[in-house]
Tab-separated table of C-alpha atoms and ligand atoms in Angstrom:
chain	number	residue	atom	x	y	z
A	1	UNK	CA	-0.894	-11.367	39.285
A	2	UNK	CA	-4.278	-12.377	37.976
A	3	UNK	CA	-4.989	-15.705	36.348
A	4	UNK	CA	-7.725	-16.330	33.828
A	5	UNK	CA	-8.625	-19.841	32.653
A	6	UNK	CA	-10.295	-20.178	29.256
A	7	UNK	CA	-11.488	-23.244	27.393
A	8	UNK	CA	-8.818	-23.802	24.757
A	9	UNK	CA	-5.941	-22.345	22.749
A	10	UNK	CA	-8.316	-20.547	20.417
A	11	UNK	CA	-10.168	-18.702	23.180
A	12	UNK	CA	-6.875	-17.772	24.873
A	13	UNK	CA	-5.563	-16.400	21.562
A	14	UNK	CA	-8.725	-14.410	20.961
A	15	UNK	CA	-8.696	-12.930	24.450
A	16	UNK	CA	-5.025	-11.941	24.205
A	17	UNK	CA	-5.404	-10.436	20.724
A	18	UNK	CA	-8.313	-8.373	22.034
A	19	UNK	CA	-6.184	-7.081	24.925
A	20	UNK	CA	-3.613	-5.886	22.393
A	21	UNK	CA	-6.218	-4.293	20.150
A	22	UNK	CA	-7.830	-2.533	23.142
A	23	UNK	CA	-4.425	-1.242	24.236
A	24	UNK	CA	-3.778	0.243	20.789
A	25	UNK	CA	-7.290	1.669	20.579
A	26	UNK	CA	-6.772	3.407	23.942
A	27	UNK	CA	-3.289	4.642	23.034
A	28	UNK	CA	-2.454	4.635	19.329
A	29	UNK	CA	1.283	5.157	19.930
A	30	UNK	CA	1.608	2.312	22.449
A	31	UNK	CA	4.912	0.522	22.856
A	32	UNK	CA	4.079	-3.169	22.410
A	33	UNK	CA	6.484	-5.801	23.698
A	34	UNK	CA	6.144	-8.792	21.386
A	35	UNK	CA	6.957	-12.480	21.715
A	36	UNK	CA	7.651	-15.285	19.245
A	37	UNK	CA	7.088	-19.056	19.428
A	38	UNK	CA	4.185	-21.356	18.643
A	39	UNK	CA	1.924	-19.955	21.321
A	40	UNK	CA	1.219	-16.454	19.911
A	41	UNK	CA	0.811	-17.442	16.258
A	42	UNK	CA	-2.993	-17.254	16.344
A	43	UNK	CA	-2.816	-13.939	18.200
A	44	UNK	CA	-0.871	-12.459	15.284
A	45	UNK	CA	-3.274	-14.015	12.777
A	46	UNK	CA	-6.202	-12.288	14.515
A	47	UNK	CA	-4.392	-8.957	14.726
A	48	UNK	CA	-3.598	-9.189	11.006
A	49	UNK	CA	-7.271	-9.892	10.295
A	50	UNK	CA	-8.453	-6.955	12.378
A	51	UNK	CA	-5.914	-4.609	10.865
A	52	UNK	CA	-7.234	-5.509	7.399
A	53	UNK	CA	-10.562	-4.091	8.575
A	54	UNK	CA	-8.862	-1.051	10.141
A	55	UNK	CA	-5.595	-0.495	8.227
A	56	UNK	CA	-4.326	2.358	10.437
A	57	UNK	CA	-4.711	0.269	13.628
A	58	UNK	CA	-0.987	-0.339	14.174
A	59	UNK	CA	0.404	2.597	12.188
A	60	UNK	CA	1.542	4.548	15.254
A	61	UNK	CA	2.707	1.766	17.581
A	62	UNK	CA	6.308	0.921	18.340
A	63	UNK	CA	7.138	-2.746	18.775
A	64	UNK	CA	10.012	-4.205	20.759
A	65	UNK	CA	10.653	-7.930	20.567
A	66	UNK	CA	11.882	-9.981	23.471
A	67	UNK	CA	14.819	-11.751	21.913
A	68	UNK	CA	16.876	-12.983	18.979
A	69	UNK	CA	19.399	-15.776	18.412
A	70	UNK	CA	23.048	-14.687	18.399
A	71	UNK	CA	24.585	-15.327	14.983
A	72	UNK	CA	21.407	-15.235	12.906
A	73	UNK	CA	20.968	-12.404	10.387
A	74	UNK	CA	17.466	-10.931	9.985
A	75	UNK	CA	17.046	-12.807	6.677
A	76	UNK	CA	17.739	-16.226	8.260
A	77	UNK	CA	14.607	-18.380	8.202
A	78	UNK	CA	15.024	-19.294	11.876
A	79	UNK	CA	15.575	-15.725	13.062
A	80	UNK	CA	12.889	-13.982	15.048
A	81	UNK	CA	13.084	-11.143	12.524
A	82	UNK	CA	11.880	-13.683	9.967
A	83	UNK	CA	9.155	-15.002	12.296
A	84	UNK	CA	7.839	-11.493	12.916
A	85	UNK	CA	7.781	-10.643	9.201
A	86	UNK	CA	6.010	-13.901	8.373
A	87	UNK	CA	3.370	-13.660	11.104
A	88	UNK	CA	2.837	-9.951	11.586
A	89	UNK	CA	5.009	-7.184	10.151
A	90	UNK	CA	4.538	-7.997	6.464
A	91	UNK	CA	0.774	-7.958	6.861
A	92	UNK	CA	0.120	-4.775	8.851
A	93	UNK	CA	0.668	-1.107	8.180
A	94	UNK	CA	3.611	-0.215	10.394
A	95	UNK	CA	6.809	1.450	9.285
A	96	UNK	CA	10.174	-0.259	9.617
A	97	UNK	CA	11.608	2.375	11.964
A	98	UNK	CA	8.935	1.502	14.498
A	99	UNK	CA	9.782	-2.221	14.669
A	100	UNK	CA	12.594	-3.092	17.028
A	101	UNK	CA	14.257	-6.501	17.392
A	102	UNK	CA	17.812	-7.102	18.603
A	103	UNK	CA	20.239	-7.839	15.753
A	104	UNK	CA	21.642	-11.326	16.175
A	105	UNK	CA	24.362	-10.667	13.614
A	106	UNK	CA	25.875	-7.573	15.261
A	107	UNK	CA	29.690	-7.651	15.437
A	108	UNK	CA	29.390	-7.077	19.182
A	109	UNK	CA	26.410	-8.731	20.846
A	110	UNK	CA	27.166	-6.853	24.088
A	111	UNK	CA	27.016	-3.477	22.343
A	112	UNK	CA	23.815	-4.533	20.640
A	113	UNK	CA	22.314	-5.313	24.069
A	114	UNK	CA	23.187	-1.822	25.327
A	115	UNK	CA	21.810	-0.197	22.188
A	116	UNK	CA	18.600	-2.206	22.440
A	117	UNK	CA	18.072	-1.462	26.104
A	118	UNK	CA	18.573	2.282	25.403
A	119	UNK	CA	16.030	2.088	22.567
A	120	UNK	CA	13.409	0.683	24.931
A	121	UNK	CA	14.139	3.321	27.555
A	122	UNK	CA	14.043	6.125	24.934
A	123	UNK	CA	10.602	4.940	23.868
A	124	UNK	CA	9.485	5.444	27.466
A	125	UNK	CA	9.288	1.746	28.353
A	126	UNK	CA	6.765	-0.877	27.341
A	127	UNK	CA	3.020	-0.310	27.661
A	128	UNK	CA	1.966	-3.923	27.143
A	129	UNK	CA	4.320	-6.887	27.098
A	130	UNK	CA	3.136	-10.150	25.556
A	131	UNK	CA	4.863	-13.248	26.943
A	132	UNK	CA	4.848	-16.980	26.463
A	133	UNK	CA	6.530	-19.322	28.925
A	134	UNK	CA	9.117	-21.991	28.220
A	135	UNK	CA	8.619	-25.510	29.559
A	136	UNK	CA	11.537	-24.659	31.894
A	137	UNK	CA	9.792	-21.482	33.154
A	138	UNK	CA	11.792	-19.032	31.066
A	139	UNK	CA	10.343	-15.751	29.806
A	140	UNK	CA	12.095	-14.289	26.799
A	141	UNK	CA	15.344	-16.234	27.017
A	142	UNK	CA	15.774	-15.575	30.734
A	143	UNK	CA	16.789	-19.089	31.637
A	144	UNK	CA	16.529	-20.746	35.082
A	145	UNK	CA	19.132	-19.616	37.563
A	146	UNK	CA	19.832	-16.203	36.069
A	147	UNK	CA	19.820	-12.966	38.055
A	148	UNK	CA	16.330	-11.517	38.109
A	149	UNK	CA	17.450	-7.899	37.885
A	150	UNK	CA	19.253	-8.092	34.560
A	151	UNK	CA	18.645	-5.804	31.595
A	152	UNK	CA	19.016	-6.839	27.949
A	153	UNK	CA	21.930	-9.270	27.831
A	154	UNK	CA	23.542	-12.201	26.033
A	155	UNK	CA	22.590	-15.560	27.467
A	156	UNK	CA	23.550	-19.196	27.028
A	157	UNK	CA	20.482	-21.203	26.137
A	158	UNK	CA	19.419	-23.802	28.673
A	159	UNK	CA	19.556	-27.498	27.668
A	160	UNK	CA	15.783	-27.711	27.868
A	161	UNK	CA	15.383	-24.697	25.555
A	162	UNK	CA	17.827	-26.240	23.082
A	163	UNK	CA	15.798	-29.458	23.154
A	164	UNK	CA	12.462	-27.647	22.783
A	165	UNK	CA	13.528	-25.436	19.870
A	166	UNK	CA	15.878	-27.656	17.881
A	167	UNK	CA	12.952	-29.123	15.917
A	168	UNK	CA	12.652	-25.767	14.115
A	169	UNK	CA	16.169	-26.032	12.668
A	170	UNK	CA	17.125	-28.176	9.687
A	171	UNK	CA	20.162	-29.610	11.450
A	172	UNK	CA	20.926	-29.765	15.150
A	173	UNK	CA	24.292	-28.033	14.610
A	174	UNK	CA	22.508	-25.048	13.008
A	175	UNK	CA	20.835	-24.113	16.252
A	176	UNK	CA	22.569	-21.202	18.016
A	177	UNK	CA	23.453	-21.787	21.649
A	178	UNK	CA	23.314	-18.113	22.640
A	179	UNK	CA	20.690	-15.404	22.377
A	180	UNK	CA	20.171	-11.732	23.111
A	181	UNK	CA	17.221	-11.290	25.431
A	182	UNK	CA	15.479	-8.498	27.252
A	183	UNK	CA	16.272	-9.083	30.907
A	184	UNK	CA	13.753	-9.711	33.644
A	185	UNK	CA	14.540	-6.177	34.868
A	186	UNK	CA	13.449	-4.801	31.472
A	187	UNK	CA	10.351	-6.976	31.230
A	188	UNK	CA	9.286	-6.261	34.797
A	189	UNK	CA	9.190	-2.499	34.061
A	190	UNK	CA	6.401	-2.992	31.493
A	191	UNK	CA	3.239	-1.232	32.621
A	192	UNK	CA	1.179	-4.280	31.803
A	193	UNK	CA	2.136	-7.898	31.200
A	194	UNK	CA	0.004	-10.533	29.490
A	195	UNK	CA	1.406	-14.063	29.615
A	196	UNK	CA	-0.309	-16.781	27.615
A	197	UNK	CA	0.244	-20.513	28.073
A	198	UNK	CA	-1.640	-23.400	26.528
A	199	UNK	CA	-1.275	-27.153	26.414
A	200	UNK	CA	-0.234	-29.750	28.943
A	201	UNK	CA	3.478	-29.290	28.191
A	202	UNK	CA	3.274	-25.969	30.090
A	203	UNK	CA	1.640	-27.423	33.234
A	204	UNK	CA	4.771	-27.926	35.268
A	205	UNK	CA	6.196	-24.480	34.450
A	206	UNK	CA	2.887	-22.818	35.370
A	207	UNK	CA	2.673	-24.734	38.633
A	208	UNK	CA	6.127	-23.469	39.629
A	209	UNK	CA	5.343	-19.972	38.408
A	210	UNK	CA	2.264	-19.684	40.601
A	211	UNK	CA	3.679	-21.507	43.605
A	212	UNK	CA	3.592	-18.434	45.839
A	213	UNK	CA	7.353	-17.948	46.032
A	214	UNK	CA	9.712	-16.209	43.646
A	215	UNK	CA	12.326	-18.738	42.600
A	216	UNK	CA	15.135	-17.944	40.106
A	217	UNK	CA	14.864	-21.587	38.989
A	218	UNK	CA	11.526	-20.519	37.458
A	219	UNK	CA	12.169	-16.997	36.109
A	220	UNK	CA	8.463	-16.437	35.309
A	221	UNK	CA	7.674	-16.674	39.034
A	222	UNK	CA	8.848	-13.035	39.401
A	223	UNK	CA	5.591	-12.016	37.718
A	224	UNK	CA	3.780	-12.828	40.975
A	225	UNK	CA	5.158	-9.492	42.191
A	226	UNK	CA	4.170	-7.429	39.161
A	227	UNK	CA	1.311	-4.973	39.867
A	228	UNK	CA	-0.413	-5.522	36.524
A	229	UNK	CA	0.285	-9.001	35.159
A	230	UNK	CA	-2.362	-11.350	33.804
A	231	UNK	CA	-1.761	-14.994	33.009
A	232	UNK	CA	-4.202	-16.492	30.540
A	233	UNK	CA	-4.216	-20.275	30.263
A	234	UNK	CA	-6.371	-22.973	28.727
A	235	UNK	CA	-7.752	-25.972	30.613
A	236	UNK	CA	-5.095	-28.300	29.266
A	237	UNK	CA	-2.357	-26.180	30.865
A	238	UNK	CA	-3.922	-26.341	34.331
B	301	LIG	P1	6.393	-21.713	22.558
B	301	LIG	O1	7.599	-20.972	23.305
B	301	LIG	O2	5.325	-20.667	22.398
B	301	LIG	O3	6.971	-22.124	21.238
B	301	LIG	O4	5.968	-22.833	23.419
B	301	LIG	C1	7.330	-20.221	24.435
B	301	LIG	C2	8.612	-19.697	25.047
B	301	LIG	O5	9.649	-20.371	24.960
B	301	LIG	O6	8.574	-18.613	25.624
């Protein structure tokens, strides 16, 4: 695992967006693993800007998102479907069949996990996976203490995750307590992983992640074993 320290959130976002653009320039039909959250918002804004200059840039990629809340339909304003439309999909030339996100409103979340995992495998796996990190060390919604070999599965959200994300919901009781997430086993198979983390609220999670030991209490620490993972952080996160 390599670590790169840049000045601030803006330079981290620019660097990460460039990694994604370079990946797509090298391989137009790349499978991109995408993340949601505050951290990658500027990355998407840059990619949208660059695709306005080169409209076919993303036309052949497939995208697979990390996760979705159980119970939220794609139209729900707090769903990750909605986030992806707002920040990326509605602004770039990429057909609907090529965008993949687990359906939070499926009648059977377990079946949806199996279907989603098969979709990723049928695409040949992920070429570049973009990740953020939770303040509790989660990646996707792989919460502390979970088995590190799991594939896409339904998970209970950790108390810390509930606390961190509840601000995005109108009422506390609207926040789902379960999610569908790619498992660590799925994420770890990505050919390349780029994790971005900025701000002092990520310091503790990053310290645990880079401690030198793999600890299920900090799921991101598994990335220390990945052959092609880069962690890009700003000074505030150090
Ligand atoms: P954030 O979330 O970008 O909103 O901090 C990151 C994560 O939970 O993975």
